[in-house]
Amino acid sequence: MNLVEKKILVGVSGSIAAYKSAVLVRLLVKSGAEVRVLMTHAATEFITPLTLATLSKNPVLSTYASDDGIGQWNNHVELGLWADAFIIAPATAHTLARCANGLCDDLLTAVYLSARCPVFFAPAMDLDMYRHGSTLHNIQRLRSYGNILIEAEYGELASGLVGEGRLAEPEILLEALQRHFNHRPVVAGKRVLITAGPTQEAMDPVRYISNHSSGKMGYAIARTFAQAGADVTLVSGPVGLDAPDAAVRLVKVRSARQMLEASQEYFAASDLVVFAAAVADYAPSEVAEQKIKKHEGTFELNLTKTPDIALMLGRQKRAHQLLVGFALETENEQENARRKLESKNLDFIVLNSLNDPGAGFAYDTNKITVIDREGLIRHFELKKKEEVAQDILDIITEKWSEA
């Protein structure tokens, strides 16, 4: 994941929304980041330093010197140089004003003025405070200094009013940091089409033919490319997953025919197409209008082939496009993958095997081999699917950089 070993400072100021900082810290640590927390005095009245110290696995700092009688100095300059990113969440109107005007009356603001890393502000306050001219002026000034604002959200506020001013949810804050570290200039603005998940081919109003695909791999690829700056469209079969990223255009379909039609709509304008969906190979020749009743003995079902989406779109491929396919095999793996790469006019084929423990459907991990048109073979170890998506991003970035 792209926050592994990143050094993140989390600043917490005095707002009822400070409780969300605990979730943010947990998510950052879970993503592999090293986290240190700074709190204003007012923030400690809303959430205890012990909570954030336990979650971050580091002492929480709020004063220039420790209060243990030893007189240890919390060096604001060292903290500012240590961090790869500094996110202040929640950022109250008071904290925004102090930072915008260079007021340096506590450790958090001193570290802000010393920081050489990107600084993110996530405001939280009541709607009239958020709309006030002085707050808007302070936000504009902070942006002019190169800081990054994570907009407050619309919703019910602590006052009981409804409007803008809610601190963005911790998952959104995490995505903002991931997008920053994952951003790649060569990927920015590229149009990427990804298919994911299974398809369901109806037998009757109740039953269907499908497979065990969870969609996790395709969704991880969509998230990774979106955070790198690409314009991502994800055509997804039925899965039990949340949208991968707020920036991803999610098109939900059910059948192979619907997936083909949705993919055709975006294909011509795409720079990269990743066929990560597990499309059902066959569908019932006829769909019963009523539920098929159970009979004694055997039951026969006539099947017909579904559209081969990668094959059909591969025939329409343009010179500037890159096409990536997936091959899940159980035997003659590389031979079958190469045949698929050639027959469907792909640039890369991502091979995984059901013979590898931890790879394939439903797992959070995958083990892949990537083969390109020139015959280059890249082998990768078993990894989390988010890390596999990063490997695929690296390969495509390298290809685009060469071009």
Short mmCIF file of C-alpha atoms in Angstrom, two decimals:
data_model
loop_
_atom_site.label_atom_id
_atom_site.label_comp_id
_atom_site.label_asym_id
_atom_site.label_seq_id
_atom_site.Cartn_x
_atom_site.Cartn_y
_atom_site.Cartn_z
CA MET A 1 0.00 0.00 0.00
CA ASN A 2 1.25 3.48 -0.78
CA LEU A 3 1.42 4.68 2.86
CA VAL A 4 3.80 1.97 4.00
CA GLU A 5 6.63 3.54 6.03
CA LYS A 6 5.32 7.06 5.38
CA LYS A 7 5.72 9.41 8.34
CA ILE A 8 2.41 11.15 9.05
CA LEU A 9 1.78 13.87 11.62
CA VAL A 10 -1.84 14.18 12.72
CA GLY A 11 -2.83 17.48 14.32
CA VAL A 12 -6.00 17.53 16.41
CA SER A 13 -7.66 20.76 17.49
CA GLY A 14 -10.58 21.42 19.83
CA SER A 15 -13.76 20.24 18.14
CA ILE A 16 -16.41 17.68 18.94
CA ALA A 17 -15.28 16.06 15.67
CA ALA A 18 -11.98 15.17 17.37
CA TYR A 19 -13.41 11.70 18.00
CA LYS A 20 -12.95 10.98 14.28
CA SER A 21 -9.20 11.46 14.66
CA ALA A 22 -9.05 8.13 16.49
CA VAL A 23 -10.45 6.35 13.44
CA LEU A 24 -8.09 8.26 11.14
CA VAL A 25 -5.06 7.29 13.21
CA ARG A 26 -6.14 3.66 13.23
CA LEU A 27 -6.61 3.66 9.44
CA LEU A 28 -3.19 5.23 8.91
CA VAL A 29 -1.44 2.72 11.13
CA LYS A 30 -3.33 -0.12 9.44
CA SER A 31 -2.09 1.23 6.08
CA GLY A 32 1.50 0.89 7.25
CA ALA A 33 2.22 4.52 8.11
CA GLU A 34 4.23 5.70 11.11
CA VAL A 35 1.98 8.13 12.95
CA ARG A 36 2.63 10.81 15.56
CA VAL A 37 -0.16 12.94 17.00
CA LEU A 38 -0.11 16.59 18.07
CA MET A 39 -2.99 18.00 20.09
CA THR A 40 -4.02 21.47 21.13
CA HIS A 41 -4.96 21.92 24.79
CA ALA A 42 -8.63 22.30 23.80
CA ALA A 43 -8.52 19.01 21.86
CA THR A 44 -7.61 17.07 24.99
CA GLU A 45 -11.01 18.01 26.42
CA PHE A 46 -12.77 16.12 23.62
CA ILE A 47 -10.59 12.99 23.29
CA THR A 48 -7.89 11.73 25.62
CA PRO A 49 -4.23 11.69 24.59
CA LEU A 50 -4.10 8.13 25.93
CA THR A 51 -6.55 6.98 23.27
CA LEU A 52 -4.52 8.46 20.42
CA ALA A 53 -1.21 7.32 21.94
CA THR A 54 -2.50 3.76 22.13
CA LEU A 55 -3.73 3.81 18.54
CA SER A 56 -0.66 5.53 17.09
CA LYS A 57 1.83 3.54 19.21
CA ASN A 58 3.64 6.82 19.94
CA PRO A 59 3.39 9.41 22.73
CA VAL A 60 0.97 12.25 22.01
CA LEU A 61 2.54 15.70 22.17
CA SER A 62 0.78 18.93 23.08
CA THR A 63 3.42 21.09 24.82
CA TYR A 64 6.95 22.22 24.07
CA ALA A 65 8.30 20.39 27.12
CA SER A 66 7.17 17.20 28.83
CA ASP A 67 5.41 17.55 32.16
CA ASP A 68 7.18 14.59 33.75
CA GLY A 69 9.67 16.77 35.61
CA ILE A 70 12.57 15.79 33.35
CA GLY A 71 12.10 18.81 31.10
CA GLN A 72 12.38 16.93 27.79
CA TRP A 73 11.95 19.34 24.88
CA ASN A 74 9.52 18.43 22.09
CA ASN A 75 11.45 19.96 19.21
CA HIS A 76 8.99 21.51 16.78
CA VAL A 77 11.67 21.91 14.10
CA GLU A 78 12.58 18.22 14.21
CA LEU A 79 8.93 17.23 14.07
CA GLY A 80 8.35 19.48 11.06
CA LEU A 81 11.32 17.94 9.25
CA TRP A 82 10.42 14.36 10.28
CA ALA A 83 7.02 14.22 8.59
CA ASP A 84 6.25 13.23 5.00
CA ALA A 85 2.80 14.79 5.46
CA PHE A 86 0.99 16.77 8.15
CA ILE A 87 -2.81 16.58 8.36
CA ILE A 88 -4.74 18.78 10.78
CA ALA A 89 -8.11 17.12 11.38
CA PRO A 90 -10.24 18.53 12.74
CA ALA A 91 -9.09 22.05 11.95
CA THR A 92 -11.29 24.50 13.85
CA ALA A 93 -11.94 28.08 12.77
CA HIS A 94 -9.51 29.17 15.50
CA THR A 95 -6.75 26.86 14.27
CA LEU A 96 -7.30 27.90 10.65
CA ALA A 97 -7.03 31.54 11.68
CA ARG A 98 -3.83 31.01 13.69
CA CYS A 99 -2.11 29.08 10.91
CA ALA A 100 -3.26 31.50 8.19
CA ASN A 101 -1.85 34.46 10.10
CA GLY A 102 1.34 32.88 11.40
CA LEU A 103 0.35 32.94 15.06
CA CYS A 104 2.57 30.52 16.92
CA ASP A 105 1.29 30.05 20.46
CA ASP A 106 1.41 26.26 20.87
CA LEU A 107 3.26 23.20 19.64
CA LEU A 108 0.84 22.41 16.81
CA THR A 109 1.16 25.84 15.17
CA ALA A 110 4.93 25.88 15.75
CA VAL A 111 5.24 22.56 13.92
CA TYR A 112 3.02 23.89 11.13
CA LEU A 113 5.34 26.85 10.58
CA SER A 114 8.35 24.52 10.64
CA ALA A 115 6.95 21.86 8.33
CA ARG A 116 8.57 21.36 4.94
CA CYS A 117 6.14 18.59 3.97
CA PRO A 118 2.67 19.00 2.41
CA VAL A 119 0.10 20.16 4.98
CA PHE A 120 -3.57 19.14 4.76
CA PHE A 121 -6.34 21.04 6.56
CA ALA A 122 -9.68 19.33 7.21
CA PRO A 123 -12.07 21.96 8.64
CA ALA A 124 -14.81 21.20 11.16
CA MET A 125 -17.18 23.84 12.52
CA ASP A 126 -20.78 25.02 12.38
CA LEU A 127 -22.15 26.10 9.02
CA ASP A 128 -22.27 29.86 9.74
CA MET A 129 -18.68 29.78 10.96
CA TYR A 130 -17.64 27.84 7.84
CA ARG A 131 -19.36 30.35 5.55
CA HIS A 132 -18.13 33.42 7.41
CA GLY A 133 -16.03 35.79 5.34
CA SER A 134 -13.10 35.63 7.76
CA THR A 135 -13.00 31.82 7.61
CA LEU A 136 -13.20 31.84 3.81
CA HIS A 137 -10.41 34.43 3.73
CA ASN A 138 -8.24 32.29 6.01
CA ILE A 139 -8.85 29.20 3.90
CA GLN A 140 -7.94 31.12 0.76
CA ARG A 141 -4.75 32.37 2.38
CA LEU A 142 -3.76 28.86 3.54
CA ARG A 143 -4.28 27.58 0.00
CA SER A 144 -2.15 30.41 -1.38
CA TYR A 145 0.69 29.13 0.82
CA GLY A 146 0.48 25.75 -0.94
CA ASN A 147 -1.55 23.93 1.71
CA ILE A 148 -4.20 21.40 0.72
CA LEU A 149 -7.81 21.76 1.89
CA ILE A 150 -10.03 18.73 2.37
CA GLU A 151 -13.48 20.26 2.12
CA ALA A 152 -15.93 19.92 4.99
CA GLU A 153 -18.98 17.80 4.23
CA TYR A 154 -22.71 18.52 4.23
CA GLY A 155 -24.78 16.98 7.00
CA GLU A 156 -26.18 17.32 10.50
CA LEU A 157 -23.92 19.37 12.77
CA ALA A 158 -23.43 19.30 16.53
CA SER A 159 -25.58 22.43 16.84
CA GLY A 160 -28.52 20.58 15.30
CA LEU A 161 -28.33 22.62 12.10
CA VAL A 162 -27.88 20.93 8.75
CA GLY A 163 -25.31 22.18 6.25
CA GLU A 164 -21.63 22.31 5.38
CA GLY A 165 -19.15 22.07 8.22
CA ARG A 166 -18.88 18.36 9.10
CA LEU A 167 -15.38 17.00 9.24
CA ALA A 168 -14.81 14.71 6.26
CA GLU A 169 -15.07 11.05 7.21
CA PRO A 170 -11.77 9.35 8.15
CA GLU A 171 -11.90 7.18 5.01
CA ILE A 172 -12.03 10.35 2.87
CA LEU A 173 -9.09 11.83 4.78
CA LEU A 174 -7.14 8.62 4.22
CA GLU A 175 -7.95 8.70 0.50
CA ALA A 176 -6.67 12.27 0.25
CA LEU A 177 -3.31 11.23 1.69
CA GLN A 178 -3.15 8.11 -0.48
CA ARG A 179 -3.96 10.15 -3.57
CA HIS A 180 -1.16 12.59 -2.72
CA PHE A 181 1.50 9.90 -2.32
CA ASN A 182 0.25 7.84 -5.26
CA HIS A 183 -0.01 10.73 -7.72
CA ARG A 184 2.02 10.17 -10.88
CA PRO A 185 2.33 12.91 -13.51
CA VAL A 186 2.46 10.45 -16.42
CA VAL A 187 -0.83 8.89 -15.26
CA ALA A 188 -2.66 12.12 -14.45
CA GLY A 189 -5.55 12.70 -16.82
CA LYS A 190 -5.27 9.32 -18.53
CA ARG A 191 -8.65 7.71 -19.17
CA VAL A 192 -8.80 4.21 -17.72
CA LEU A 193 -11.59 1.67 -18.18
CA ILE A 194 -11.70 -1.33 -15.82
CA THR A 195 -14.11 -4.25 -15.67
CA ALA A 196 -14.49 -6.13 -12.39
CA GLY A 197 -16.46 -8.78 -10.56
CA PRO A 198 -18.61 -11.63 -11.89
CA THR A 199 -21.56 -11.52 -14.22
CA GLN A 200 -24.89 -13.16 -13.49
CA GLU A 201 -26.75 -14.88 -16.33
CA ALA A 202 -30.42 -15.35 -15.49
CA MET A 203 -32.20 -18.70 -15.75
CA ASP A 204 -35.49 -17.40 -14.43
CA PRO A 205 -36.57 -14.52 -12.11
CA VAL A 206 -34.91 -16.32 -9.18
CA ARG A 207 -31.84 -18.23 -10.37
CA TYR A 208 -28.72 -17.38 -12.34
CA ILE A 209 -25.37 -18.78 -13.47
CA SER A 210 -22.29 -17.04 -12.08
CA ASN A 211 -18.86 -17.65 -10.52
CA HIS A 212 -16.95 -16.97 -7.31
CA SER A 213 -15.34 -13.65 -8.31
CA SER A 214 -15.44 -11.10 -5.48
CA GLY A 215 -14.34 -8.08 -7.56
CA LYS A 216 -11.60 -7.24 -5.05
CA MET A 217 -8.79 -7.23 -7.61
CA GLY A 218 -10.57 -4.98 -10.09
CA TYR A 219 -11.69 -2.60 -7.36
CA ALA A 220 -8.12 -2.36 -6.02
CA ILE A 221 -6.85 -1.51 -9.50
CA ALA A 222 -9.54 1.14 -9.93
CA ARG A 223 -8.67 2.72 -6.58
CA THR A 224 -4.94 2.70 -7.31
CA PHE A 225 -5.23 4.32 -10.74
CA ALA A 226 -7.71 6.93 -9.46
CA GLN A 227 -5.34 7.89 -6.67
CA ALA A 228 -2.53 8.15 -9.22
CA GLY A 229 -4.55 10.83 -11.01
CA ALA A 230 -6.29 8.86 -13.77
CA ASP A 231 -9.89 9.39 -14.88
CA VAL A 232 -11.25 5.94 -14.00
CA THR A 233 -14.45 4.25 -15.11
CA LEU A 234 -15.21 0.96 -13.36
CA VAL A 235 -17.79 -1.34 -14.97
CA SER A 236 -18.70 -3.75 -12.20
CA GLY A 237 -20.76 -6.88 -12.00
CA PRO A 238 -22.69 -7.62 -8.77
CA VAL A 239 -20.31 -7.53 -5.80
CA GLY A 240 -20.55 -6.81 -2.08
CA LEU A 241 -17.99 -3.99 -2.14
CA ASP A 242 -18.20 -0.27 -1.51
CA ALA A 243 -17.21 2.14 -4.28
CA PRO A 244 -13.40 2.02 -4.48
CA ASP A 245 -12.83 5.78 -4.45
CA ALA A 246 -14.94 8.91 -4.63
CA ALA A 247 -13.20 9.85 -7.89
CA VAL A 248 -14.09 6.58 -9.67
CA ARG A 249 -17.04 6.55 -12.08
CA LEU A 250 -18.86 3.36 -11.08
CA VAL A 251 -21.17 1.69 -13.63
CA LYS A 252 -23.08 -1.29 -12.22
CA VAL A 253 -24.19 -4.10 -14.53
CA ARG A 254 -25.41 -7.65 -14.11
CA SER A 255 -25.02 -9.73 -17.27
CA ALA A 256 -22.19 -10.19 -19.75
CA ARG A 257 -24.25 -8.42 -22.41
CA GLN A 258 -24.76 -5.42 -20.13
CA MET A 259 -21.03 -5.36 -19.28
CA LEU A 260 -20.17 -5.37 -22.98
CA GLU A 261 -22.58 -2.52 -23.74
CA ALA A 262 -21.30 -0.40 -20.84
CA SER A 263 -17.67 -1.08 -21.79
CA GLN A 264 -18.30 -0.17 -25.43
CA GLU A 265 -19.63 3.20 -24.32
CA TYR A 266 -16.29 4.16 -22.74
CA PHE A 267 -13.84 2.07 -24.77
CA ALA A 268 -13.02 4.38 -27.67
CA ALA A 269 -12.04 7.27 -25.38
CA SER A 270 -9.91 5.10 -23.07
CA ASP A 271 -6.11 5.13 -22.97
CA LEU A 272 -5.97 1.95 -20.88
CA VAL A 273 -8.45 -0.89 -20.54
CA VAL A 274 -8.08 -3.54 -17.83
CA PHE A 275 -10.27 -6.61 -18.26
CA ALA A 276 -10.33 -7.83 -14.64
CA ALA A 277 -13.93 -9.11 -14.63
CA ALA A 278 -14.69 -12.83 -14.48
CA VAL A 279 -17.33 -12.90 -17.20
CA ALA A 280 -19.53 -15.99 -17.29
CA ASP A 281 -18.66 -17.98 -20.42
CA TYR A 282 -22.20 -19.29 -20.96
CA ALA A 283 -25.75 -18.11 -20.37
CA PRO A 284 -29.08 -19.94 -20.59
CA SER A 285 -30.40 -19.94 -24.14
CA GLU A 286 -33.83 -18.95 -22.85
CA VAL A 287 -34.81 -17.16 -19.65
CA ALA A 288 -38.01 -18.47 -18.10
CA GLU A 289 -40.58 -15.81 -17.26
CA GLN A 290 -41.68 -17.70 -14.15
CA LYS A 291 -39.68 -19.61 -11.57
CA ILE A 292 -38.68 -23.03 -12.90
CA LYS A 293 -40.33 -25.68 -10.76
CA LYS A 294 -38.28 -28.53 -9.32
CA HIS A 295 -38.80 -31.87 -11.04
CA GLU A 296 -37.79 -35.39 -10.12
CA GLY A 297 -34.68 -36.78 -11.80
CA THR A 298 -32.38 -34.77 -14.04
CA PHE A 299 -32.79 -31.25 -15.32
CA GLU A 300 -31.43 -30.10 -18.67
CA LEU A 301 -30.40 -26.53 -19.36
CA ASN A 302 -29.41 -25.33 -22.82
CA LEU A 303 -26.57 -22.83 -22.79
CA THR A 304 -25.16 -20.40 -25.33
CA LYS A 305 -21.84 -18.55 -25.29
CA THR A 306 -21.79 -15.06 -23.85
CA PRO A 307 -20.01 -12.19 -25.65
CA ASP A 308 -16.20 -12.34 -25.31
CA ILE A 309 -15.73 -8.75 -24.21
CA ALA A 310 -11.92 -8.67 -24.38
CA LEU A 311 -11.90 -10.33 -27.81
CA MET A 312 -14.52 -7.98 -29.27
CA LEU A 313 -12.95 -4.81 -27.90
CA GLY A 314 -9.44 -6.04 -28.75
CA ARG A 315 -10.48 -6.02 -32.43
CA GLN A 316 -11.40 -2.32 -32.05
CA LYS A 317 -8.10 -1.40 -30.40
CA ARG A 318 -6.46 1.84 -31.50
CA ALA A 319 -2.74 2.57 -31.71
CA HIS A 320 -2.60 4.69 -28.54
CA GLN A 321 -4.48 2.19 -26.35
CA LEU A 322 -3.05 -0.33 -23.91
CA LEU A 323 -5.11 -3.44 -23.13
CA VAL A 324 -4.54 -5.62 -20.06
CA GLY A 325 -6.24 -8.96 -19.59
CA PHE A 326 -6.43 -11.45 -16.73
CA ALA A 327 -6.05 -15.21 -17.00
CA LEU A 328 -7.01 -17.49 -14.12
CA GLU A 329 -5.64 -20.92 -14.99
CA THR A 330 -5.33 -24.38 -13.44
CA GLU A 331 -3.09 -26.11 -16.01
CA ASN A 332 -0.68 -25.23 -18.86
CA GLU A 333 -0.82 -21.80 -17.30
CA GLN A 334 1.73 -19.72 -19.22
CA GLU A 335 0.86 -21.38 -22.53
CA ASN A 336 -2.84 -20.64 -22.07
CA ALA A 337 -2.11 -17.08 -20.94
CA ARG A 338 0.09 -16.39 -23.99
CA ARG A 339 -2.61 -17.73 -26.29
CA LYS A 340 -5.15 -15.42 -24.69
CA LEU A 341 -2.79 -12.43 -24.97
CA GLU A 342 -2.33 -13.00 -28.71
CA SER A 343 -5.88 -13.93 -29.64
CA LYS A 344 -7.40 -10.92 -27.87
CA ASN A 345 -4.81 -8.38 -29.05
CA LEU A 346 -3.68 -7.53 -25.52
CA ASP A 347 -0.50 -5.71 -24.49
CA PHE A 348 -0.23 -7.46 -21.12
CA ILE A 349 -1.75 -10.56 -19.58
CA VAL A 350 -1.91 -10.96 -15.80
CA LEU A 351 -1.74 -14.65 -14.96
CA ASN A 352 -2.77 -16.13 -11.65
CA SER A 353 -3.23 -19.76 -10.74
CA LEU A 354 -5.76 -21.52 -8.58
CA ASN A 355 -2.88 -23.86 -7.72
CA ASP A 356 -1.18 -21.09 -5.70
CA PRO A 357 -2.42 -20.88 -2.09
CA GLY A 358 -3.91 -17.46 -1.34
CA ALA A 359 -4.47 -16.55 -5.01
CA GLY A 360 -7.65 -16.39 -7.04
CA PHE A 361 -11.24 -15.62 -6.11
CA ALA A 362 -12.38 -14.21 -2.76
CA TYR A 363 -8.91 -13.88 -1.20
CA ASP A 364 -7.50 -10.51 -0.10
CA THR A 365 -4.19 -11.62 -1.62
CA ASN A 366 -3.01 -12.60 -5.07
CA LYS A 367 0.10 -13.99 -6.74
CA ILE A 368 0.58 -12.89 -10.33
CA THR A 369 2.83 -13.31 -13.33
CA VAL A 370 2.69 -10.56 -15.97
CA ILE A 371 3.55 -11.36 -19.59
CA ASP A 372 3.81 -8.66 -22.27
CA ARG A 373 3.64 -8.71 -26.08
CA GLU A 374 7.43 -8.85 -26.34
CA GLY A 375 7.51 -12.00 -24.24
CA LEU A 376 8.93 -10.39 -21.09
CA ILE A 377 7.78 -12.29 -18.01
CA ARG A 378 7.59 -10.68 -14.58
CA HIS A 379 6.99 -12.89 -11.53
CA PHE A 380 5.63 -11.44 -8.29
CA GLU A 381 5.31 -12.91 -4.81
CA LEU A 382 2.02 -13.41 -2.96
CA LYS A 383 0.83 -9.94 -1.89
CA LYS A 384 -2.24 -8.07 -0.79
CA LYS A 385 -4.38 -7.15 -3.77
CA GLU A 386 -3.78 -3.45 -3.08
CA GLU A 387 -0.05 -4.11 -3.51
CA VAL A 388 -0.67 -6.17 -6.65
CA ALA A 389 -2.56 -3.18 -8.05
CA GLN A 390 0.49 -1.04 -7.32
CA ASP A 391 2.67 -3.46 -9.27
CA ILE A 392 0.30 -3.21 -12.24
CA LEU A 393 0.34 0.59 -11.96
CA ASP A 394 4.16 0.50 -11.97
CA ILE A 395 4.22 -1.57 -15.17
CA ILE A 396 1.77 0.72 -16.97
CA THR A 397 3.57 3.85 -15.72
CA GLU A 398 6.83 2.47 -17.07
CA LYS A 399 5.20 1.79 -20.45
CA TRP A 400 3.70 5.27 -20.68
CA SER A 401 6.99 6.87 -19.58
CA GLU A 402 8.82 5.08 -22.40
CA ALA A 403 6.29 6.42 -24.89
#
